[in-house]
Amino acid sequence: MKQAIGGKKKIAAIKGTKDILPPETRKWQWVENQARELFERYGYRELRAPVFEATELFERGTGTSSDIVLKEMYTFTDKGGRSLTLRPEYTPSVVRAIIEHRLYLQPRPLRFYYIGPMFRYDKPQKGRYRQFHQIDIEVFGEKDAGIDAEIIQMAQALLTKVGVTDYRILINSVGCPRCRPPYVEKLRQAAEQVREALCPDCQRRIELNPLRLFDCKVETCRELAQEFPRITDYLCSECTEHFQQVQAYLDVFGLEYQLEPRLVRGLDYYTKTTFEFVTSALGAQDAILGGGRYDEMMKLFGGPDLCGIGFAVGLERLLSLVTYQPSEAPFIFVAYLGEPAKQAAMKLVATLREVGMECWLEYKERSLRNQLSRANKLGATWTLIIGEDEVKSGRFNLKNMASGEQQEYTSAELLAYFRDYLHSKKSPS
RNA sequence: GUGAGCGUAGCUCAACUGGUUAGAGCACUGGACUGUGGAUCCAGAGGUUGGGGGUUCGAGACCCCUCGCUCACCCCA
């Protein structure tokens, strides 16, 4: 009724989603390629899972007490009456795929990576979107602390590769099903003692998630939290030993890191090692990369007793720290005059493209001056000029737009020239 | 979900304290200029001032609602 009167309704991208436009897409492609190249070197292979899954997968995997499942999932019913959810994170999908395809029968450890969109119904702000992108890596079947250190080292190598230096590495251990529950109870009791002095948020945390008590920003809470028991003092011997080994191996790599007992992370399934890379350049959403170990998840889904560890990089957050802007490939603008020249141009352009050159040909009739002006504006590296004379003689003028120099070539010579050019670009020296 | 700030052309911004037909720069298109680009000049196109309602003789401006954006809380990548 309302919109019928006004006519056109504006259709815009959904809240919290974004179009990624050229030339910004170049930067995305570049970072994604850097990641793929790096991960492959560590033996990781891409595993692509669907963007939506049965809702139950995340309820069981991510955990029903996590905020993600509690209030951030894009859940809908399809026409067959199934409850489906756009994935809010990737790990449960990988676990599902491993079990479904019996991938655990392959030689271990299994190493996978994936780059793609995730969905969370959150209120958007800087560095936080409803559709966002993650680079995700997972390792299954390696319980040695060496792998914990290795993936942190790999994460650091990725940041270095894309030129990001402003970050700190935080690590912690959240224990296992044996030692964490008793600790949480201790923590709860300690907090209960000073309940009245804590802020309302923290008072709620005592019941909801005591581990988050350490995360409060209120000064008095922070001071009180100093006196609370720390998980690292309550880890069982296995977890303690693992945590110490992780640190020792990180030292082997020469990595600098901070122990951060407050680092609990929001997913229910973490065990032992958790870590985060944080930056000071992003405002409130300062985590660019986060991960940890989840040794119980595979069992939870009825799979084998196979431990897991992994991390996710927030691409939007990472990209906002990447300053490198890849340059566009050099290309040829083809200018022609008259119908016979147009046809010769179309034919020549097809062959040049086959050789591997980027060529632009426009079909609107313009003067040569006008075409050169456009070539200049569009940033052409060369302009190839084809007029009546050139069609007759079979020799074309190739103009270098930077120097203004111009030289004649036959079409065979042109192809040879650009073949050489492409070859020399691929293997410089 | 809670709170704050902001919405004028594709972009960056004007428009006095509420007063005529909402302007400029950049960008875009065309022309001067039909065989040689970058400059200059001229012209054109582009807006329901996010949307709806109200106050007023009169609203881009004031009030209410709504939508969107931004930032923060919460949480996380």
Coordinates of C-alpha atoms (C1' of nucleotides) in Angstrom, one line a residue:
Chain A
M1 CA 0.0 0.0 0.0
K2 CA 2.6 2.5 1.1
Q3 CA 5.1 1.8 -1.5
A4 CA 2.6 1.6 -4.3
I5 CA 2.1 5.4 -4.2
G6 CA 5.7 6.4 -4.3
G7 CA 6.7 4.1 -7.1
K8 CA 10.2 2.8 -6.9
K9 CA 11.5 1.4 -3.7
K10 CA 15.2 1.6 -3.2
I11 CA 16.8 -1.8 -3.1
A12 CA 20.1 -1.8 -1.3
A13 CA 22.5 -4.3 0.0
I14 CA 21.2 -5.9 3.2
K15 CA 22.4 -4.4 6.5
G16 CA 25.8 -5.7 7.5
T17 CA 26.6 -6.8 4.0
K18 CA 28.8 -5.1 1.4
D19 CA 29.6 -5.1 -2.2
I20 CA 33.3 -5.5 -2.8
L21 CA 34.1 -3.6 -6.0
P22 CA 37.0 -3.2 -8.3
P23 CA 39.7 -2.2 -7.7
E24 CA 39.2 -3.3 -4.1
T25 CA 38.7 -6.9 -5.3
R26 CA 42.3 -6.9 -6.6
K27 CA 43.5 -6.6 -3.0
W28 CA 41.2 -9.5 -1.9
Q29 CA 42.4 -11.7 -4.7
W30 CA 46.0 -10.9 -3.8
V31 CA 45.6 -11.7 -0.1
E32 CA 43.7 -14.9 -0.8
N33 CA 46.4 -16.0 -3.2
Q34 CA 49.1 -15.3 -0.6
A35 CA 47.2 -17.4 1.9
R36 CA 46.6 -20.3 -0.5
E37 CA 50.2 -20.3 -1.6
L38 CA 51.5 -20.3 2.0
F39 CA 49.1 -22.9 3.4
E40 CA 49.9 -25.3 0.5
R41 CA 53.6 -25.0 1.5
Y42 CA 52.6 -26.4 4.9
G43 CA 50.7 -29.3 3.3
Y44 CA 47.2 -27.9 3.6
R45 CA 44.6 -28.6 0.9
E46 CA 41.4 -26.7 0.2
L47 CA 38.1 -28.3 1.5
R48 CA 35.0 -26.5 0.3
A49 CA 31.8 -27.1 2.3
P50 CA 28.3 -25.7 1.6
V51 CA 27.4 -22.3 3.0
F52 CA 24.4 -23.7 4.8
E53 CA 24.1 -26.8 7.0
A54 CA 21.5 -28.4 9.3
T55 CA 20.9 -26.1 12.2
E56 CA 21.7 -28.9 14.5
L57 CA 25.3 -29.1 13.3
F58 CA 26.0 -25.7 14.9
E59 CA 23.9 -26.3 17.9
R60 CA 26.0 -29.3 18.7
G61 CA 29.3 -28.1 17.4
T62 CA 29.5 -24.5 18.2
G63 CA 27.6 -25.0 21.4
T64 CA 24.2 -24.0 22.7
S65 CA 25.6 -21.7 25.4
S66 CA 27.7 -19.6 22.9
D67 CA 26.4 -16.2 21.8
I68 CA 26.8 -17.3 18.2
V69 CA 24.2 -20.1 18.6
L70 CA 22.1 -18.3 21.1
K71 CA 21.4 -15.1 19.1
E72 CA 23.5 -14.7 16.0
M73 CA 22.5 -17.5 13.6
Y74 CA 20.7 -17.0 10.3
T75 CA 18.3 -19.8 10.6
F76 CA 15.4 -20.6 8.3
T77 CA 13.1 -23.4 7.3
D78 CA 13.4 -24.6 3.7
K79 CA 10.5 -25.8 1.6
G80 CA 11.0 -29.3 2.8
G81 CA 10.5 -28.2 6.4
R82 CA 14.1 -28.6 7.4
S83 CA 15.8 -26.1 9.7
L84 CA 18.9 -24.8 8.0
T85 CA 21.5 -22.3 9.1
L86 CA 23.9 -20.1 7.1
R87 CA 27.2 -21.1 8.7
P88 CA 28.4 -18.7 11.4
E89 CA 31.8 -20.5 11.4
Y90 CA 33.5 -23.2 9.5
T91 CA 34.9 -25.8 11.9
P92 CA 31.6 -27.8 12.4
S93 CA 31.3 -28.2 8.6
V94 CA 34.8 -29.6 8.3
V95 CA 34.1 -32.1 11.1
R96 CA 30.9 -33.1 9.4
A97 CA 32.7 -33.6 6.1
I98 CA 35.5 -35.6 7.7
I99 CA 33.0 -38.0 9.3
E100 CA 30.7 -38.1 6.3
H101 CA 33.5 -39.0 3.8
R102 CA 35.5 -41.1 6.3
L103 CA 38.4 -38.8 5.7
Y104 CA 39.9 -39.9 9.0
L105 CA 40.9 -43.1 7.3
Q106 CA 43.5 -41.1 5.3
P107 CA 47.0 -40.7 6.6
R108 CA 47.0 -38.2 9.5
P109 CA 47.3 -35.5 10.4
L110 CA 44.6 -34.1 8.1
R111 CA 45.2 -30.5 7.1
F112 CA 42.6 -28.3 5.4
Y113 CA 42.1 -24.7 4.6
Y114 CA 39.2 -22.7 3.2
I115 CA 38.4 -19.1 2.3
G116 CA 34.8 -17.9 2.2
P117 CA 31.8 -16.1 3.7
M118 CA 30.4 -16.6 7.2
F119 CA 27.1 -15.2 8.5
R120 CA 26.3 -13.8 11.9
Y121 CA 23.2 -11.8 12.9
D122 CA 25.2 -9.2 14.9
K123 CA 24.8 -5.5 15.0
P124 CA 27.3 -4.2 12.5
Q125 CA 30.1 -1.9 13.5
K126 CA 33.7 -1.3 12.5
G127 CA 35.3 -4.6 11.6
R128 CA 32.1 -6.5 12.2
Y129 CA 29.6 -7.5 9.5
R130 CA 26.7 -9.9 9.1
Q131 CA 28.3 -11.4 6.0
F132 CA 32.0 -11.5 6.6
H133 CA 34.9 -13.6 5.3
Q134 CA 37.3 -15.9 6.9
I135 CA 40.4 -17.7 6.0
D136 CA 40.1 -20.9 8.0
I137 CA 42.6 -23.7 8.6
E138 CA 42.1 -27.0 10.5
V139 CA 44.4 -29.8 11.5
F140 CA 43.0 -33.1 12.7
G141 CA 44.7 -36.1 14.4
E142 CA 47.8 -34.4 15.7
K143 CA 47.9 -34.0 19.5
D144 CA 51.5 -33.0 19.8
A145 CA 52.1 -29.5 21.1
G146 CA 54.4 -29.0 18.1
I147 CA 51.4 -28.5 15.8
D148 CA 50.0 -25.8 18.2
A149 CA 53.2 -23.9 17.8
E150 CA 53.4 -24.6 14.0
I151 CA 50.0 -23.2 13.2
I152 CA 50.7 -20.0 15.2
Q153 CA 54.0 -19.7 13.3
M154 CA 52.1 -20.2 10.1
A155 CA 49.6 -17.5 11.1
Q156 CA 52.5 -15.2 11.8
A157 CA 54.0 -16.0 8.4
L158 CA 50.8 -15.1 6.7
L159 CA 50.7 -11.7 8.3
T160 CA 54.3 -11.1 7.4
K161 CA 53.6 -12.2 3.8
V162 CA 50.9 -9.6 3.4
G163 CA 52.9 -6.9 5.1
V164 CA 51.0 -6.6 8.4
T165 CA 53.2 -5.9 11.4
D166 CA 51.0 -4.2 13.9
Y167 CA 49.8 -7.1 16.1
R168 CA 50.5 -9.0 19.3
I169 CA 50.1 -12.7 19.9
L170 CA 48.1 -13.8 22.9
I171 CA 48.0 -17.4 24.1
N172 CA 46.3 -19.2 26.9
S173 CA 45.1 -22.7 27.9
V174 CA 41.5 -23.3 28.9
G175 CA 42.1 -26.8 30.1
C176 CA 40.1 -29.9 29.3
P177 CA 36.9 -31.5 30.5
R178 CA 38.8 -32.9 33.5
C179 CA 40.3 -29.7 34.9
R180 CA 38.2 -26.9 33.7
P181 CA 34.9 -27.6 35.5
P182 CA 36.5 -27.7 39.0
Y183 CA 38.4 -24.5 38.1
V184 CA 35.3 -22.7 37.0
E185 CA 33.6 -23.7 40.3
K186 CA 36.6 -22.2 42.2
L187 CA 36.3 -19.0 40.2
R188 CA 32.6 -18.8 40.7
Q189 CA 33.1 -19.1 44.5
A190 CA 35.8 -16.4 44.5
A191 CA 33.6 -14.1 42.6
E192 CA 30.6 -14.8 44.8
Q193 CA 32.6 -13.5 47.8
V194 CA 32.9 -10.1 46.3
R195 CA 29.6 -10.1 44.4
E196 CA 28.4 -6.8 45.8
A197 CA 31.5 -4.9 44.6
L198 CA 31.2 -6.1 41.0
C199 CA 29.3 -4.3 38.2
P200 CA 25.9 -5.7 37.1
D201 CA 27.4 -7.3 34.0
C202 CA 29.9 -9.2 36.1
Q203 CA 27.3 -10.3 38.6
R204 CA 25.5 -11.9 35.7
R205 CA 28.7 -13.4 34.5
I206 CA 29.1 -15.3 37.7
E207 CA 26.2 -17.6 36.6
L208 CA 26.5 -17.3 32.9
N209 CA 30.1 -17.5 32.1
P210 CA 32.6 -16.9 34.9
L211 CA 35.6 -17.0 32.6
R212 CA 34.4 -13.7 31.2
L213 CA 34.8 -12.1 34.5
F214 CA 38.4 -11.3 33.5
D215 CA 37.2 -9.4 30.4
C216 CA 35.4 -6.6 32.2
K217 CA 36.4 -3.0 31.4
V218 CA 35.3 -1.5 34.7
E219 CA 38.3 -0.6 36.8
T220 CA 37.1 -1.9 40.1
C221 CA 36.2 -5.2 38.5
R222 CA 39.6 -5.4 36.9
E223 CA 41.2 -4.9 40.3
L224 CA 39.1 -7.5 41.9
A225 CA 39.7 -9.9 39.1
Q226 CA 43.5 -9.7 39.9
E227 CA 42.8 -11.7 43.0
F228 CA 40.7 -14.4 41.3
P229 CA 42.2 -17.8 40.8
R230 CA 43.8 -18.2 37.4
I231 CA 43.2 -21.2 35.2
T232 CA 46.8 -21.9 34.5
D233 CA 47.2 -22.7 38.2
Y234 CA 44.4 -25.3 38.1
L235 CA 45.2 -27.2 34.9
C236 CA 45.6 -30.9 35.2
S237 CA 49.1 -32.3 34.7
E238 CA 48.4 -33.2 31.0
C239 CA 47.2 -29.8 30.2
T240 CA 50.0 -28.1 32.1
E241 CA 52.6 -30.1 30.3
H242 CA 51.0 -29.4 26.9
F243 CA 50.8 -25.7 27.6
Q244 CA 54.5 -25.6 28.6
Q245 CA 55.5 -27.5 25.5
V246 CA 53.5 -25.1 23.3
Q247 CA 55.5 -22.3 24.8
A248 CA 58.8 -24.1 24.4
Y249 CA 58.1 -24.7 20.7
L250 CA 57.0 -21.2 20.2
D251 CA 60.4 -20.2 21.5
V252 CA 62.0 -22.6 19.0
F253 CA 60.4 -20.5 16.3
G254 CA 61.5 -17.3 18.0
L255 CA 58.0 -16.1 18.3
E256 CA 57.1 -13.3 20.7
Y257 CA 53.8 -13.9 22.6
Q258 CA 52.0 -12.9 25.7
L259 CA 50.4 -15.2 28.2
E260 CA 46.8 -14.0 28.6
P261 CA 44.8 -15.8 31.2
R262 CA 41.8 -13.7 30.3
L263 CA 41.7 -15.2 26.8
V264 CA 38.8 -17.6 26.9
R265 CA 37.1 -17.1 23.5
G266 CA 33.4 -17.5 22.9
L267 CA 33.1 -20.9 21.4
D268 CA 32.2 -23.7 23.8
Y269 CA 34.3 -26.4 22.3
Y270 CA 37.8 -25.1 22.9
T271 CA 40.2 -27.2 25.0
K272 CA 43.8 -26.6 26.0
T273 CA 45.5 -24.0 23.7
T274 CA 43.6 -20.8 22.7
F275 CA 45.3 -17.9 20.9
E276 CA 44.5 -14.6 19.3
F277 CA 46.3 -12.1 17.2
V278 CA 45.2 -8.6 18.2
T279 CA 46.0 -5.2 16.7
S280 CA 45.7 -1.7 18.0
A281 CA 44.7 -0.3 14.6
L282 CA 41.1 -1.6 14.4
G283 CA 39.2 0.0 17.3
A284 CA 37.0 -2.2 19.5
Q285 CA 37.1 -5.3 17.2
D286 CA 40.8 -5.8 17.6
A287 CA 41.1 -9.6 16.9
I288 CA 42.3 -10.2 13.4
L289 CA 42.9 -13.9 13.9
G290 CA 41.8 -16.4 16.5
G291 CA 41.9 -20.1 17.1
G292 CA 42.5 -23.0 19.4
R293 CA 42.4 -26.6 20.1
Y294 CA 39.1 -28.6 20.1
D295 CA 40.0 -32.2 21.0
E296 CA 36.5 -33.3 21.9
M297 CA 34.5 -32.1 18.9
M298 CA 34.9 -35.1 16.6
K299 CA 33.7 -37.5 19.3
L300 CA 30.7 -35.2 19.9
F301 CA 29.5 -36.0 16.4
G302 CA 30.0 -39.7 16.8
G303 CA 33.2 -39.7 14.9
P304 CA 36.5 -41.2 16.0
D305 CA 38.5 -39.9 18.9
L306 CA 40.4 -37.4 16.7
C307 CA 41.7 -34.2 18.2
G308 CA 41.6 -31.0 16.2
I309 CA 43.2 -27.5 16.2
G310 CA 42.8 -24.5 13.9
F311 CA 42.3 -20.8 13.4
A312 CA 40.3 -18.3 11.5
V313 CA 41.5 -15.0 10.0
G314 CA 38.9 -12.2 9.6
L315 CA 39.5 -11.1 6.0
E316 CA 37.8 -7.7 6.4
R317 CA 39.9 -7.0 9.4
L318 CA 43.1 -8.3 7.8
L319 CA 42.4 -6.3 4.6
S320 CA 42.0 -3.1 6.5
L321 CA 45.6 -3.5 7.8
V322 CA 47.0 -4.4 4.4
T323 CA 48.5 -1.4 2.7
Y324 CA 49.8 -3.1 -0.4
Q325 CA 47.8 -2.3 -3.5
P326 CA 48.5 -4.7 -6.4
S327 CA 49.0 -2.9 -9.7
E328 CA 46.8 -3.6 -12.7
A329 CA 48.2 -5.6 -15.6
P330 CA 49.5 -3.6 -18.6
F331 CA 47.0 -3.6 -21.5
I332 CA 46.6 -2.6 -25.1
F333 CA 43.9 -0.2 -26.2
V334 CA 43.1 -0.7 -29.8
A335 CA 42.1 2.4 -31.8
Y336 CA 40.7 2.0 -35.3
L337 CA 39.2 4.2 -38.0
G338 CA 36.6 2.9 -40.4
E339 CA 34.8 -0.4 -40.9
P340 CA 37.6 -2.4 -42.6
A341 CA 40.0 -1.3 -39.7
K342 CA 37.4 -2.3 -37.2
Q343 CA 37.2 -5.8 -38.5
A344 CA 41.0 -6.1 -38.7
A345 CA 41.1 -4.9 -35.1
M346 CA 38.6 -7.4 -33.9
K347 CA 40.5 -10.2 -35.5
L348 CA 43.9 -9.0 -34.2
V349 CA 42.6 -8.5 -30.7
A350 CA 41.3 -12.1 -30.5
T351 CA 44.8 -13.4 -31.3
L352 CA 46.5 -11.1 -28.9
R353 CA 44.2 -12.2 -26.1
E354 CA 44.9 -15.8 -27.0
V355 CA 48.6 -15.1 -26.5
G356 CA 47.8 -13.7 -23.1
M357 CA 47.5 -10.0 -23.5
E358 CA 44.8 -7.9 -22.1
C359 CA 43.2 -5.9 -24.9
W360 CA 40.5 -3.2 -24.9
L361 CA 38.4 -2.5 -28.0
E362 CA 35.5 -0.1 -28.0
Y363 CA 32.7 -0.2 -30.5
K364 CA 31.7 3.4 -30.5
E365 CA 32.9 5.3 -33.5
R366 CA 35.3 8.1 -32.4
S367 CA 38.0 10.2 -33.9
L368 CA 41.6 9.1 -33.4
R369 CA 42.2 12.0 -31.1
N370 CA 39.2 11.0 -29.0
Q371 CA 40.3 7.3 -28.9
L372 CA 43.8 8.2 -27.7
S373 CA 42.3 10.5 -25.1
R374 CA 40.3 7.6 -23.9
A375 CA 43.2 5.2 -23.9
N376 CA 45.1 7.7 -21.8
K377 CA 42.3 8.1 -19.4
L378 CA 41.7 4.4 -19.0
G379 CA 45.4 3.9 -18.3
A380 CA 46.4 1.9 -21.3
T381 CA 50.1 0.9 -21.5
W382 CA 50.0 0.8 -25.3
T383 CA 47.6 2.0 -28.0
L384 CA 47.5 0.0 -31.2
I385 CA 46.5 2.2 -34.1
I386 CA 44.7 0.7 -37.1
G387 CA 43.5 2.9 -39.9
E388 CA 42.8 2.5 -43.6
D389 CA 46.5 2.8 -44.4
E390 CA 47.5 0.1 -41.9
V391 CA 44.8 -2.3 -43.2
K392 CA 46.2 -1.9 -46.7
S393 CA 49.9 -2.2 -45.7
G394 CA 49.4 -4.8 -43.0
R395 CA 51.6 -2.8 -40.7
F396 CA 50.2 -1.4 -37.5
N397 CA 51.4 1.4 -35.2
L398 CA 52.0 0.5 -31.6
K399 CA 52.3 3.5 -29.4
N400 CA 53.8 3.4 -26.0
M401 CA 51.6 5.7 -23.9
A402 CA 54.2 6.6 -21.3
S403 CA 57.0 7.6 -23.7
G404 CA 54.8 8.5 -26.7
E405 CA 57.1 6.5 -28.9
Q406 CA 55.5 4.7 -31.8
Q407 CA 56.7 1.8 -33.9
E408 CA 55.3 -0.2 -36.8
Y409 CA 54.8 -3.9 -36.7
T410 CA 53.2 -6.6 -38.9
S411 CA 50.6 -8.7 -37.0
A412 CA 53.1 -11.6 -36.8
E413 CA 55.7 -9.3 -35.3
L414 CA 53.1 -7.9 -32.8
L415 CA 52.3 -11.4 -31.6
A416 CA 56.0 -12.2 -31.3
Y417 CA 56.6 -8.9 -29.5
F418 CA 53.9 -9.6 -26.9
R419 CA 54.8 -13.2 -26.5
D420 CA 58.3 -12.1 -25.6
Y421 CA 57.0 -9.4 -23.3
L422 CA 54.8 -11.9 -21.4
H423 CA 57.6 -14.4 -21.1
S424 CA 60.0 -11.9 -19.7
K425 CA 57.5 -10.7 -17.2
K426 CA 56.9 -14.3 -15.9
S427 CA 60.6 -15.0 -15.4
P428 CA 62.4 -11.8 -14.7
S429 CA 66.2 -11.7 -14.8
Chain B
rG1 C1' 19.3 -6.6 21.8
rU2 C1' 21.0 -1.4 24.3
rG3 C1' 23.1 3.6 23.6
rA4 C1' 25.2 7.8 20.9
rG5 C1' 26.4 10.6 16.4
rC6 C1' 25.2 11.4 11.3
rG7 C1' 21.9 11.2 6.5
rU8 C1' 22.0 17.3 0.6
rA9 C1' 24.3 15.0 -7.1
rG10 C1' 28.6 9.1 -8.3
rC11 C1' 32.5 11.5 -4.5
rU12 C1' 33.9 15.8 -1.2
rC13 C1' 31.1 19.6 0.6
rA14 C1' 27.9 24.7 0.4
rA15 C1' 23.0 26.9 1.1
rC16 C1' 22.8 33.3 7.1
rU17 C1' 18.7 32.9 12.5
rG18 C1' 13.1 29.0 8.8
rG19 C1' 12.5 32.8 3.2
rU20 C1' 12.3 32.9 -4.4
rU21 C1' 13.7 27.9 -9.0
rA22 C1' 18.9 23.6 -3.5
rG23 C1' 24.7 25.3 -5.5
rA24 C1' 30.2 24.4 -6.3
rG25 C1' 34.7 21.4 -7.1
rC26 C1' 36.1 16.6 -8.7
rA27 C1' 34.2 12.7 -11.7
rC28 C1' 30.9 11.5 -16.0
rU29 C1' 29.0 12.5 -21.3
rG30 C1' 29.4 15.6 -25.6
rG31 C1' 31.6 19.7 -28.4
rA32 C1' 35.7 23.1 -29.9
rC33 C1' 39.2 18.8 -32.3
rU34 C1' 37.1 13.1 -38.5
rG35 C1' 45.0 10.1 -38.4
rU36 C1' 47.9 11.0 -32.7
rG37 C1' 46.6 11.2 -25.7
rG38 C1' 47.8 14.0 -21.0
rA39 C1' 46.2 20.9 -21.3
rU40 C1' 42.4 24.6 -21.9
rC41 C1' 37.6 26.4 -22.9
rC42 C1' 32.3 25.6 -23.7
rA43 C1' 27.9 22.8 -22.9
rG44 C1' 25.0 18.8 -21.0
rA45 C1' 23.3 15.2 -17.8
rG46 C1' 22.9 14.1 -12.8
rG47 C1' 18.5 15.7 -6.5
rU48 C1' 11.2 13.6 -4.5
rU49 C1' 17.6 17.2 0.5
rG50 C1' 17.0 8.7 3.0
rG51 C1' 11.3 7.9 3.6
rG52 C1' 6.6 9.3 6.0
rG53 C1' 3.9 12.6 9.1
rG54 C1' 3.6 17.2 11.9
rU55 C1' 4.4 22.7 13.2
rU56 C1' 4.4 27.2 9.9
rC57 C1' 2.1 32.0 5.2
rG58 C1' 6.7 29.3 4.1
rA59 C1' 11.0 23.4 6.1
rG60 C1' 17.1 20.9 3.4
rA61 C1' 17.0 23.4 8.4
rC62 C1' 12.4 22.8 13.8
rC63 C1' 9.3 18.3 16.2
rC64 C1' 7.7 13.0 16.0
rC65 C1' 8.0 8.2 13.6
rU66 C1' 10.7 5.1 10.4
rC67 C1' 14.8 3.3 7.4
rG68 C1' 20.0 3.4 6.6
rC69 C1' 25.1 4.5 7.8
rU70 C1' 28.8 5.1 11.6
rC71 C1' 30.8 4.2 16.4
rA72 C1' 30.5 2.0 21.1
rC73 C1' 28.3 -1.8 24.7
rC74 C1' 27.6 -7.1 24.2
rC75 C1' 30.1 -10.7 21.5
rC76 C1' 33.5 -12.1 18.0
rA77 C1' 36.8 -12.7 12.6

